[in-house]
Amino acid sequence: MSNIKSKNKYELCYPILEYDKVLFMDKVASLEKEKNKLLELRIDYLLKSGVSIDEIIMIINYIHIDLTQKKIIVTIRTEAEGGKVSLDDKTYYNYIEKLYLHTSVEYLDVEYNMYSKNESNYDKLFKNKYKKVILSNHIFDKALSKRKYESLFNNMTKTYIDYVKCATYVKTKKELFDFMITARKCSKNINNMRKECIFIAMGEIGGLSRLWPEFTNTKIVFLTAYGENANKIGQFTYENFVKYRNLLEKIIKK
């Protein structure tokens, strides 16, 4: 294996998972001195609690301008992909359009399955290049074959998006290695298309993908700011991430 230390730099990101508006902003402020460079505002939590999209946009811009100097990803994660809200295609697009045009953040996450249902409208919107678009796909039911992963990643490498993100739940070492090896292979083509990659194997056994993002050319690693026992998809606290990274480096150097 190659040395874990490489030229492929990655950034750490904390998702904000709060239903209450005040607690949402308080959580952002509490992380300002942490070593992450990114925050993911999971606004599906606010939508679930009844906050309107227009008020959420005001909250986002306040956070970005007044509460933090970190870069921000805005995400609506639907129930179909492990999130908190169920939205029809039209409503989802309208929300994404508003967020894209009326927030000052650096990144916007868009679910691939939603994008695929209205591709031409999304492409017209994203041609403006107002912010970077992360096209994401989350697979919880079963791991895919190598060939299906390749097809998925190639299909996701669209003209006007900036990041290809795939997170898949794995239960065995074979599923983990099939995913990581295929992701590494496909990352070269994605990079050749001037896109970036985020590849995540979810679940306890998938932790290696988070600890070794260089292997798949992954540029963003999602940690948790809610403690060791609060996360079921395999996100590490910063302290555990550092601890296990150091152990992995020692193993690889042997």
Coordinates of N, CA and C in Angstrom, one line a residue:
M1 N 0.8 -1.2 0.0 CA 0.0 0.0 0.0 C 0.9 1.3 0.0
S2 N 0.3 2.3 -0.6 CA 1.1 3.6 -0.6 C 1.0 4.3 0.7
N3 N 1.9 5.2 0.9 CA 1.9 5.9 2.2 C 0.6 6.7 2.3
I4 N 0.0 6.7 3.5 CA -1.3 7.4 3.8 C -1.2 8.9 3.6
K5 N 0.0 9.4 3.8 CA 0.2 10.8 3.6 C 0.5 11.0 2.1
S6 N -0.3 11.9 1.5 CA -0.2 12.1 0.1 C -0.5 13.6 -0.2
K7 N -0.4 13.9 -1.5 CA -0.7 15.3 -1.9 C -2.2 15.6 -2.0
N8 N -3.0 14.5 -1.9 CA -4.5 14.7 -2.0 C -5.0 15.2 -0.7
K9 N -5.2 16.5 -0.7 CA -5.7 17.2 0.5 C -7.2 17.0 0.7
Y10 N -7.6 16.9 1.9 CA -9.1 16.8 2.2 C -9.4 17.8 3.3
E11 N -10.7 18.1 3.4 CA -11.2 19.0 4.5 C -12.1 18.3 5.4
L12 N -12.2 18.7 6.7 CA -13.1 18.1 7.6 C -14.4 18.9 7.7
C13 N -15.5 18.2 7.9 CA -16.8 18.9 7.9 C -17.6 18.4 9.1
Y14 N -18.3 19.3 9.8 CA -19.3 18.9 10.8 C -20.7 19.2 10.3
P15 N -21.6 18.2 10.2 CA -23.0 18.5 10.0 C -23.7 19.1 11.2
I16 N -24.6 20.0 11.0 CA -25.4 20.6 12.0 C -26.8 20.0 12.0
L17 N -27.2 19.3 13.1 CA -28.4 18.5 13.1 C -29.3 19.0 14.2
E18 N -29.9 20.1 14.0 CA -30.8 20.7 15.1 C -32.1 21.1 14.5
Y19 N -33.2 20.7 15.3 CA -34.6 21.1 14.9 C -35.0 22.5 15.2
D20 N -34.4 23.0 16.3 CA -34.7 24.3 16.8 C -33.8 25.4 16.2
K21 N -34.4 26.5 15.8 CA -33.6 27.6 15.1 C -32.5 28.1 16.0
V22 N -32.8 28.4 17.2 CA -31.8 28.9 18.1 C -30.7 27.9 18.4
L23 N -31.0 26.7 18.7 CA -30.0 25.6 18.9 C -29.2 25.4 17.6
F24 N -29.8 25.5 16.5 CA -29.1 25.4 15.2 C -28.0 26.4 15.1
M25 N -28.3 27.7 15.4 CA -27.3 28.7 15.3 C -26.3 28.6 16.5
D26 N -26.7 28.2 17.6 CA -25.8 28.0 18.8 C -24.8 26.9 18.5
K27 N -25.2 25.9 17.8 CA -24.3 24.8 17.4 C -23.2 25.2 16.5
V28 N -23.6 26.0 15.5 CA -22.7 26.6 14.6 C -21.6 27.4 15.3
A29 N -22.1 28.3 16.2 CA -21.2 29.2 16.9 C -20.2 28.4 17.8
S30 N -20.7 27.3 18.4 CA -19.9 26.5 19.3 C -18.7 25.8 18.6
L31 N -18.8 25.6 17.3 CA -17.8 24.9 16.5 C -16.8 25.8 15.8
E32 N -16.9 27.1 16.1 CA -16.0 28.1 15.4 C -14.5 27.9 15.6
K33 N -14.2 27.4 16.8 CA -12.8 27.2 17.2 C -12.2 25.8 16.8
E34 N -13.1 25.0 16.3 CA -12.7 23.6 16.0 C -11.8 23.6 14.7
K35 N -11.2 22.5 14.4 CA -10.2 22.5 13.3 C -10.8 22.2 12.0
N36 N -12.1 22.0 11.9 CA -12.7 21.8 10.6 C -12.8 23.1 9.8
K37 N -12.8 22.9 8.5 CA -12.9 24.1 7.6 C -14.3 24.2 7.1
L38 N -15.1 23.2 7.2 CA -16.5 23.2 6.6 C -17.5 22.9 7.7
L39 N -18.7 23.4 7.4 CA -19.9 23.1 8.2 C -21.0 22.7 7.2
E40 N -21.7 21.6 7.5 CA -22.9 21.2 6.6 C -24.2 21.6 7.4
L41 N -24.9 22.5 6.8 CA -26.2 22.9 7.4 C -27.3 22.0 6.9
R42 N -27.7 21.0 7.7 CA -28.7 20.1 7.4 C -30.1 20.7 7.6
I43 N -30.6 21.4 6.7 CA -31.8 22.2 6.9 C -33.0 21.4 6.8
D44 N -32.9 20.1 6.5 CA -34.1 19.2 6.5 C -34.6 19.1 8.0
Y45 N -33.7 19.3 9.0 CA -34.1 19.3 10.4 C -35.0 20.5 10.6
L46 N -34.6 21.7 10.1 CA -35.5 22.8 10.3 C -36.8 22.7 9.6
L47 N -36.7 22.2 8.4 CA -38.0 22.1 7.6 C -38.9 21.1 8.3
K48 N -38.4 20.1 8.9 CA -39.2 19.1 9.6 C -39.9 19.7 10.8
S49 N -39.3 20.7 11.4 CA -39.9 21.4 12.6 C -40.8 22.5 12.2
G50 N -41.0 22.7 10.9 CA -42.0 23.7 10.4 C -41.4 25.1 10.1
V51 N -40.1 25.2 10.0 CA -39.5 26.5 9.6 C -39.6 26.6 8.1
S52 N -40.1 27.8 7.6 CA -40.3 28.0 6.2 C -38.9 28.1 5.5
I53 N -38.9 27.8 4.2 CA -37.7 27.9 3.4 C -37.2 29.3 3.3
D54 N -38.1 30.3 3.3 CA -37.7 31.7 3.2 C -37.0 32.1 4.5
E55 N -37.5 31.7 5.7 CA -36.9 32.0 6.9 C -35.5 31.3 7.1
I56 N -35.5 30.0 6.6 CA -34.2 29.3 6.6 C -33.1 30.0 5.8
I57 N -33.5 30.6 4.7 CA -32.5 31.3 3.8 C -32.0 32.5 4.6
M58 N -32.8 33.2 5.4 CA -32.4 34.3 6.2 C -31.4 33.8 7.3
I59 N -31.7 32.7 7.9 CA -30.9 32.1 8.9 C -29.5 31.7 8.3
I60 N -29.5 31.0 7.1 CA -28.3 30.6 6.5 C -27.4 31.8 6.2
N61 N -28.0 32.9 5.7 CA -27.1 34.1 5.4 C -26.6 34.8 6.6
Y62 N -27.4 34.8 7.7 CA -27.0 35.3 8.9 C -25.8 34.5 9.5
I63 N -25.9 33.1 9.4 CA -24.8 32.3 9.9 C -23.6 32.5 9.1
H64 N -23.7 32.6 7.8 CA -22.6 32.7 6.9 C -21.8 34.0 7.0
I65 N -22.6 35.1 7.3 CA -22.0 36.4 7.4 C -21.6 36.7 8.8
D66 N -22.4 36.4 9.8 CA -22.1 36.9 11.1 C -21.6 35.8 12.1
L67 N -21.9 34.5 11.9 CA -21.6 33.5 12.9 C -20.3 32.7 12.7
T68 N -19.9 32.6 11.4 CA -18.8 31.7 11.2 C -17.9 32.2 10.0
Q69 N -16.7 31.9 10.0 CA -15.8 32.2 8.9 C -15.5 30.9 8.1
K70 N -16.1 29.8 8.5 CA -15.9 28.5 7.8 C -16.8 28.5 6.6
K71 N -16.4 27.7 5.6 CA -17.2 27.4 4.4 C -18.4 26.6 4.8
I72 N -19.4 26.8 4.0 CA -20.7 26.1 4.3 C -21.3 25.3 3.2
I73 N -21.7 24.1 3.5 CA -22.5 23.3 2.6 C -24.0 23.3 3.1
V74 N -24.9 23.6 2.2 CA -26.3 23.5 2.6 C -26.9 22.3 2.0
T75 N -27.6 21.5 2.8 CA -28.2 20.2 2.4 C -29.6 20.1 2.8
I76 N -30.5 19.6 1.9 CA -31.8 19.1 2.3 C -31.7 17.6 2.0
R77 N -31.6 16.8 3.1 CA -31.5 15.4 2.9 C -32.9 14.8 3.1
T78 N -33.5 14.2 2.0 CA -34.8 13.7 2.1 C -34.8 12.3 2.8
E79 N -36.1 11.9 3.2 CA -36.2 10.7 3.9 C -35.7 9.5 3.0
A80 N -35.9 9.6 1.7 CA -35.5 8.5 0.8 C -34.0 8.3 0.9
E81 N -33.2 9.3 1.4 CA -31.7 9.1 1.5 C -31.3 9.4 2.9
G82 N -32.1 9.0 3.9 CA -31.7 9.1 5.2 C -32.0 10.4 6.0
G83 N -32.7 11.3 5.3 CA -33.0 12.6 6.0 C -34.3 12.6 6.7
K84 N -34.7 13.9 6.9 CA -35.9 14.1 7.8 C -37.2 14.5 7.1
V85 N -37.1 14.9 5.8 CA -38.3 15.4 5.2 C -38.6 14.6 3.9
S86 N -39.9 14.5 3.6 CA -40.4 14.0 2.3 C -40.9 15.1 1.5
L87 N -40.3 15.3 0.3 CA -40.6 16.3 -0.6 C -40.9 15.8 -2.0
D88 N -41.9 16.4 -2.7 CA -42.1 16.0 -4.1 C -41.1 16.7 -5.0
D89 N -41.0 16.2 -6.2 CA -39.9 16.7 -7.1 C -40.0 18.2 -7.3
K90 N -41.2 18.7 -7.5 CA -41.3 20.2 -7.8 C -40.9 21.0 -6.6
T91 N -41.4 20.6 -5.4 CA -41.0 21.4 -4.2 C -39.6 21.3 -3.9
Y92 N -39.0 20.2 -4.1 CA -37.5 20.0 -3.9 C -36.7 21.0 -4.8
Y93 N -37.1 21.0 -6.1 CA -36.4 21.8 -7.0 C -36.6 23.3 -6.7
N94 N -37.8 23.7 -6.3 CA -38.1 25.1 -5.9 C -37.2 25.5 -4.7
Y95 N -37.1 24.6 -3.7 CA -36.2 24.9 -2.6 C -34.7 25.0 -3.0
I96 N -34.3 24.1 -3.9 CA -32.9 24.2 -4.3 C -32.6 25.4 -5.1
E97 N -33.6 25.8 -6.0 CA -33.5 27.1 -6.7 C -33.3 28.3 -5.8
K98 N -34.2 28.4 -4.8 CA -34.1 29.5 -3.9 C -32.7 29.5 -3.1
L99 N -32.3 28.3 -2.7 CA -31.0 28.2 -2.0 C -29.9 28.6 -2.9
Y100 N -29.9 28.2 -4.1 CA -28.9 28.4 -5.1 C -28.8 29.9 -5.4
L101 N -29.9 30.6 -5.5 CA -29.9 32.0 -6.0 C -29.8 33.0 -4.8
H102 N -30.3 32.6 -3.6 CA -30.5 33.6 -2.6 C -29.6 33.3 -1.3
T103 N -28.7 32.4 -1.4 CA -27.8 32.2 -0.2 C -26.4 32.6 -0.7
S104 N -25.6 32.9 0.3 CA -24.2 33.3 0.0 C -23.2 32.2 0.2
V105 N -23.6 31.0 0.4 CA -22.7 29.9 0.8 C -21.9 29.4 -0.3
E106 N -20.9 28.6 0.0 CA -20.0 28.1 -1.0 C -20.5 26.8 -1.8
Y107 N -21.2 26.0 -1.0 CA -21.6 24.7 -1.6 C -23.1 24.4 -1.4
L108 N -23.7 23.7 -2.3 CA -25.1 23.2 -2.2 C -25.1 21.7 -2.6
D109 N -25.7 20.9 -1.7 CA -25.8 19.5 -1.9 C -27.2 19.3 -2.7
V110 N -27.1 18.5 -3.7 CA -28.3 18.1 -4.5 C -28.4 16.6 -4.7
E111 N -29.5 16.0 -4.3 CA -29.6 14.6 -4.5 C -29.7 14.2 -5.9
Y112 N -28.9 13.2 -6.3 CA -28.8 12.7 -7.7 C -30.2 12.2 -8.2
N113 N -30.9 11.5 -7.3 CA -32.2 11.0 -7.8 C -33.2 12.1 -8.1
M114 N -33.2 13.2 -7.3 CA -34.0 14.3 -7.6 C -33.5 15.0 -8.9
Y115 N -32.2 15.2 -9.0 CA -31.7 15.9 -10.1 C -32.1 15.1 -11.4
S116 N -32.0 13.8 -11.4 CA -32.3 13.0 -12.6 C -33.7 13.2 -13.1
K117 N -34.6 13.6 -12.2 CA -36.0 13.7 -12.6 C -36.3 15.0 -13.3
N118 N -35.4 16.0 -13.2 CA -35.6 17.3 -13.7 C -34.3 17.9 -14.2
E119 N -33.5 17.1 -14.9 CA -32.2 17.4 -15.3 C -32.0 18.7 -16.0
S120 N -32.8 19.0 -17.0 CA -32.6 20.2 -17.8 C -32.8 21.5 -17.0
N121 N -33.8 21.5 -16.1 CA -33.9 22.7 -15.3 C -32.8 22.9 -14.3
Y122 N -32.3 21.8 -13.7 CA -31.1 21.9 -12.8 C -29.9 22.4 -13.6
D123 N -29.7 21.9 -14.8 CA -28.5 22.3 -15.6 C -28.6 23.8 -16.0
K124 N -29.8 24.3 -16.3 CA -30.0 25.7 -16.6 C -29.6 26.5 -15.4
L125 N -30.0 26.1 -14.2 CA -29.7 26.8 -13.0 C -28.2 26.8 -12.7
F126 N -27.6 25.6 -12.8 CA -26.2 25.5 -12.4 C -25.2 26.1 -13.4
K127 N -25.7 26.3 -14.6 CA -24.8 27.0 -15.5 C -24.3 28.3 -15.0
N128 N -25.1 28.9 -14.1 CA -24.7 30.3 -13.6 C -23.4 30.2 -12.7
K129 N -23.1 29.0 -12.2 CA -21.9 28.9 -11.4 C -21.8 29.8 -10.2
Y130 N -23.0 30.0 -9.5 CA -23.0 30.9 -8.4 C -22.3 30.2 -7.2
K131 N -22.4 28.9 -7.1 CA -21.8 28.2 -6.0 C -21.5 26.8 -6.5
K132 N -20.7 26.1 -5.8 CA -20.3 24.7 -6.2 C -21.4 23.7 -5.8
V133 N -21.7 22.8 -6.7 CA -22.8 21.8 -6.5 C -22.2 20.5 -6.2
I134 N -22.6 19.9 -5.1 CA -22.3 18.5 -4.7 C -23.5 17.6 -5.1
L135 N -23.3 16.7 -6.1 CA -24.3 15.8 -6.5 C -24.2 14.5 -5.7
S136 N -25.2 14.2 -4.9 CA -25.0 13.2 -3.9 C -26.0 12.0 -4.1
N137 N -25.5 10.8 -3.7 CA -26.4 9.6 -3.8 C -26.1 8.8 -2.5
H138 N -27.1 8.4 -1.8 CA -26.9 7.6 -0.6 C -27.7 6.3 -0.8
I139 N -26.9 5.2 -0.6 CA -27.5 3.8 -0.8 C -27.5 3.1 0.6
F140 N -28.7 2.8 1.0 CA -28.8 2.1 2.3 C -29.2 0.7 2.3
D141 N -29.9 0.3 1.2 CA -30.5 -1.0 1.2 C -29.5 -2.2 0.9
K142 N -28.6 -2.0 -0.1 CA -27.6 -3.0 -0.3 C -26.5 -2.4 -1.1
A143 N -25.3 -3.0 -0.9 CA -24.1 -2.5 -1.7 C -24.3 -3.0 -3.1
L144 N -23.6 -2.2 -4.0 CA -23.7 -2.5 -5.4 C -22.5 -3.4 -5.9
S145 N -22.6 -3.9 -7.1 CA -21.4 -4.6 -7.7 C -20.5 -3.5 -8.2
K146 N -19.2 -3.9 -8.5 CA -18.3 -3.0 -9.0 C -18.8 -2.3 -10.3
R147 N -19.4 -3.1 -11.2 CA -19.8 -2.6 -12.5 C -20.9 -1.6 -12.3
K148 N -21.8 -1.8 -11.3 CA -22.9 -0.9 -11.1 C -22.4 0.4 -10.5
Y149 N -21.4 0.3 -9.6 CA -20.8 1.5 -9.1 C -20.2 2.3 -10.2
E150 N -19.4 1.7 -11.1 CA -18.8 2.4 -12.2 C -19.8 3.1 -13.0
S151 N -20.9 2.4 -13.3 CA -22.0 3.1 -14.1 C -22.6 4.2 -13.4
L152 N -22.8 4.1 -12.1 CA -23.4 5.2 -11.3 C -22.5 6.4 -11.3
F153 N -21.2 6.2 -11.0 CA -20.3 7.3 -10.8 C -20.1 8.0 -12.2
N154 N -20.1 7.2 -13.3 CA -20.0 7.9 -14.6 C -21.2 8.7 -14.9
N155 N -22.4 8.2 -14.6 CA -23.6 8.9 -14.8 C -23.7 10.2 -14.0
M156 N -23.1 10.1 -12.8 CA -23.2 11.3 -11.9 C -22.2 12.4 -12.3
T157 N -21.2 12.1 -13.1 CA -20.2 13.1 -13.5 C -20.8 14.0 -14.6
K158 N -21.7 14.9 -14.1 CA -22.4 15.8 -15.0 C -21.7 17.1 -15.3
T159 N -22.1 17.8 -16.4 CA -21.4 18.9 -16.9 C -21.3 20.1 -15.8
Y160 N -22.4 20.4 -15.2 CA -22.4 21.6 -14.4 C -22.3 21.4 -12.9
I161 N -22.0 20.2 -12.5 CA -21.8 19.9 -11.0 C -20.3 19.9 -10.8
D162 N -19.9 20.0 -9.5 CA -18.5 20.1 -9.1 C -18.0 19.0 -8.3
Y163 N -18.9 18.3 -7.6 CA -18.4 17.1 -6.7 C -19.4 16.0 -7.0
V164 N -18.8 14.8 -7.2 CA -19.6 13.5 -7.2 C -19.4 12.9 -5.8
K165 N -20.6 12.8 -5.1 CA -20.6 12.2 -3.8 C -21.5 10.9 -3.8
C166 N -20.9 9.8 -3.3 CA -21.6 8.6 -3.1 C -21.3 8.0 -1.7
A167 N -22.4 7.8 -1.0 CA -22.3 7.1 0.4 C -23.1 5.8 0.3
T168 N -22.5 4.7 0.6 CA -23.2 3.4 0.6 C -22.9 2.7 1.9
Y169 N -24.0 2.0 2.3 CA -23.9 1.2 3.6 C -23.3 -0.2 3.3
V170 N -22.2 -0.5 4.0 CA -21.6 -1.8 3.8 C -21.6 -2.6 5.0
K171 N -21.7 -3.9 4.8 CA -21.8 -4.9 6.0 C -20.6 -5.8 6.0
T172 N -19.9 -6.0 5.0 CA -18.8 -6.9 5.0 C -17.5 -6.3 4.4
K173 N -16.4 -6.9 4.7 CA -15.1 -6.4 4.2 C -15.1 -6.4 2.6
K174 N -15.7 -7.4 2.0 CA -15.7 -7.5 0.6 C -16.5 -6.3 0.0
E175 N -17.6 -6.0 0.6 CA -18.4 -4.8 0.1 C -17.6 -3.5 0.3
L176 N -16.9 -3.4 1.4 CA -16.1 -2.2 1.6 C -15.0 -2.1 0.6
F177 N -14.3 -3.2 0.4 CA -13.2 -3.1 -0.6 C -13.6 -2.9 -2.0
D178 N -14.7 -3.6 -2.4 CA -15.3 -3.4 -3.7 C -15.6 -1.9 -4.0
F179 N -16.2 -1.3 -2.9 CA -16.6 0.1 -3.1 C -15.4 1.0 -3.2
M180 N -14.4 0.8 -2.2 CA -13.3 1.7 -2.2 C -12.4 1.6 -3.4
I181 N -12.2 0.3 -3.9 CA -11.3 0.1 -5.1 C -12.0 0.7 -6.3
T182 N -13.3 0.5 -6.5 CA -14.0 1.0 -7.6 C -14.0 2.6 -7.6
A183 N -14.2 3.1 -6.4 CA -14.2 4.6 -6.2 C -12.8 5.1 -6.6
R184 N -11.8 4.5 -6.2 CA -10.4 4.9 -6.5 C -10.2 4.9 -8.0
K185 N -10.6 3.9 -8.7 CA -10.5 3.7 -10.1 C -11.3 4.9 -10.8
C186 N -12.5 5.1 -10.4 CA -13.4 6.0 -11.1 C -13.0 7.5 -10.7
S187 N -12.3 7.7 -9.6 CA -11.9 9.0 -9.2 C -11.0 9.7 -10.3
K188 N -10.2 8.8 -10.9 CA -9.3 9.4 -11.9 C -10.0 10.0 -13.1
N189 N -11.1 9.3 -13.6 CA -11.9 9.9 -14.7 C -12.7 11.1 -14.2
I190 N -13.2 11.1 -13.0 CA -13.9 12.2 -12.4 C -12.9 13.4 -12.3
N191 N -11.7 13.2 -11.9 CA -10.7 14.3 -11.8 C -10.4 14.8 -13.2
N192 N -10.3 13.9 -14.1 CA -10.0 14.3 -15.5 C -11.1 15.2 -16.1
M193 N -12.3 15.0 -15.6 CA -13.4 15.8 -16.0 C -13.5 17.1 -15.2
R194 N -12.5 17.4 -14.4 CA -12.3 18.6 -13.5 C -13.4 18.6 -12.5
K195 N -13.8 17.4 -11.9 CA -14.7 17.3 -10.8 C -13.9 16.8 -9.6
E196 N -14.5 16.9 -8.4 CA -13.9 16.3 -7.2 C -14.8 15.2 -6.7
C197 N -14.3 14.4 -5.7 CA -14.9 13.2 -5.3 C -15.2 13.2 -3.8
I198 N -16.3 12.6 -3.4 CA -16.5 12.3 -2.0 C -17.1 10.9 -1.9
F199 N -16.3 10.0 -1.4 CA -16.8 8.6 -1.4 C -16.8 8.1 0.1
I200 N -17.9 7.6 0.6 CA -18.1 7.3 2.0 C -18.7 5.9 2.1
A201 N -18.1 5.0 2.8 CA -18.7 3.7 3.1 C -19.3 3.9 4.5
M202 N -20.6 3.8 4.6 CA -21.3 4.0 5.9 C -21.4 2.7 6.7
G203 N -21.6 2.8 8.0 CA -21.7 1.7 8.9 C -20.3 1.5 9.6
E204 N -20.3 0.6 10.6 CA -19.1 0.5 11.4 C -17.9 0.0 10.7
I205 N -18.2 -1.0 9.7 CA -17.1 -1.5 9.0 C -16.5 -0.6 7.9
G206 N -17.3 0.4 7.6 CA -16.9 1.4 6.6 C -16.0 2.5 7.0
G207 N -15.6 2.5 8.3 CA -14.8 3.5 8.9 C -13.5 3.8 8.1
L208 N -13.0 2.7 7.5 CA -11.7 2.9 6.8 C -11.8 3.9 5.7
S209 N -12.9 4.0 5.1 CA -13.1 5.0 4.0 C -13.0 6.4 4.5
R210 N -13.4 6.6 5.7 CA -13.3 8.0 6.3 C -11.9 8.2 6.8
L211 N -11.3 7.2 7.3 CA -9.9 7.4 7.8 C -8.9 7.5 6.8
W212 N -9.2 7.0 5.6 CA -8.2 7.0 4.5 C -8.8 7.6 3.2
P213 N -9.2 8.9 3.3 CA -9.8 9.5 2.1 C -8.9 9.7 0.9
E214 N -7.6 9.7 1.2 CA -6.6 9.8 0.1 C -6.7 8.6 -0.9
F215 N -7.1 7.5 -0.4 CA -7.2 6.3 -1.2 C -8.2 6.5 -2.4
T216 N -9.3 7.1 -2.1 CA -10.4 7.3 -3.1 C -10.4 8.8 -3.6
N217 N -9.4 9.5 -3.3 CA -9.3 10.9 -3.7 C -10.5 11.8 -3.1
T218 N -11.0 11.4 -2.0 CA -12.1 12.1 -1.4 C -11.6 13.4 -0.8
K219 N -12.4 14.5 -1.0 CA -12.0 15.8 -0.6 C -12.6 16.3 0.6
I220 N -13.7 15.7 1.1 CA -14.4 16.1 2.3 C -14.7 14.9 3.2
V221 N -14.3 15.0 4.4 CA -14.6 13.9 5.4 C -15.6 14.5 6.4
F222 N -16.7 13.8 6.6 CA -17.7 14.2 7.5 C -17.5 13.6 8.9
L223 N -17.3 14.4 9.9 CA -17.2 14.0 11.3 C -18.5 14.2 12.0
T224 N -18.6 14.0 13.3 CA -19.7 14.3 14.1 C -19.3 15.2 15.3
A225 N -20.2 16.2 15.5 CA -20.0 17.1 16.7 C -21.0 16.7 17.8
Y226 N -21.5 15.5 17.8 CA -22.5 15.1 18.7 C -22.1 13.9 19.6
G227 N -20.8 13.6 19.7 CA -20.3 12.6 20.6 C -20.3 11.2 19.9
E228 N -19.6 10.3 20.6 CA -19.3 9.0 20.0 C -20.5 8.2 19.8
N229 N -21.5 8.2 20.7 CA -22.7 7.3 20.6 C -23.8 7.9 19.9
A230 N -23.7 9.1 19.3 CA -24.8 9.8 18.7 C -24.9 9.5 17.2
N231 N -24.0 8.7 16.6 CA -23.9 8.6 15.2 C -24.0 7.1 14.8
K232 N -24.9 6.8 13.9 CA -25.2 5.4 13.5 C -24.6 5.1 12.2
I233 N -24.1 6.1 11.4 CA -23.6 5.8 10.1 C -22.1 5.8 10.0
G234 N -21.4 5.9 11.1 CA -20.0 5.7 11.1 C -19.1 6.9 11.2
Q235 N -19.7 8.1 11.4 CA -18.9 9.3 11.5 C -18.1 9.3 12.8
F236 N -16.9 9.7 12.8 CA -16.0 9.8 13.9 C -16.1 11.2 14.6
T237 N -15.8 11.2 15.9 CA -15.5 12.5 16.5 C -14.1 12.9 16.0
Y238 N -13.8 14.1 16.2 CA -12.5 14.6 15.7 C -11.4 13.8 16.5
E239 N -11.6 13.7 17.8 CA -10.5 13.0 18.6 C -10.3 11.6 18.1
N240 N -11.4 10.8 17.8 CA -11.2 9.5 17.4 C -10.7 9.4 16.0
F241 N -11.1 10.4 15.2 CA -10.5 10.4 13.8 C -9.0 10.5 13.8
V242 N -8.5 11.4 14.7 CA -7.0 11.6 14.8 C -6.4 10.4 15.3
K243 N -7.0 9.8 16.4 CA -6.4 8.6 17.0 C -6.3 7.4 16.0
Y244 N -7.4 7.2 15.3 CA -7.4 6.0 14.4 C -6.6 6.3 13.1
R245 N -6.5 7.5 12.7 CA -5.6 7.9 11.6 C -4.1 7.6 12.0
N246 N -3.7 7.9 13.2 CA -2.4 7.7 13.6 C -2.1 6.2 13.7
L247 N -3.1 5.4 14.2 CA -2.9 3.9 14.2 C -2.8 3.4 12.8
L248 N -3.6 3.9 11.9 CA -3.6 3.4 10.5 C -2.2 3.7 9.8
E249 N -1.7 4.9 10.1 CA -0.4 5.3 9.5 C 0.7 4.3 10.0
K250 N 0.6 3.9 11.3 CA 1.6 3.0 11.9 C 1.5 1.6 11.2
I251 N 0.3 1.2 11.0 CA 0.1 -0.1 10.3 C 0.6 -0.1 8.9
I252 N 0.3 1.0 8.2 CA 0.7 1.0 6.8 C 2.2 1.1 6.6
K253 N 2.9 1.8 7.6 CA 4.3 2.0 7.5 C 5.1 0.7 7.8
K254 N 4.5 -0.3 8.4 CA 5.2 -1.6 8.8 C 5.6 -2.3 7.5

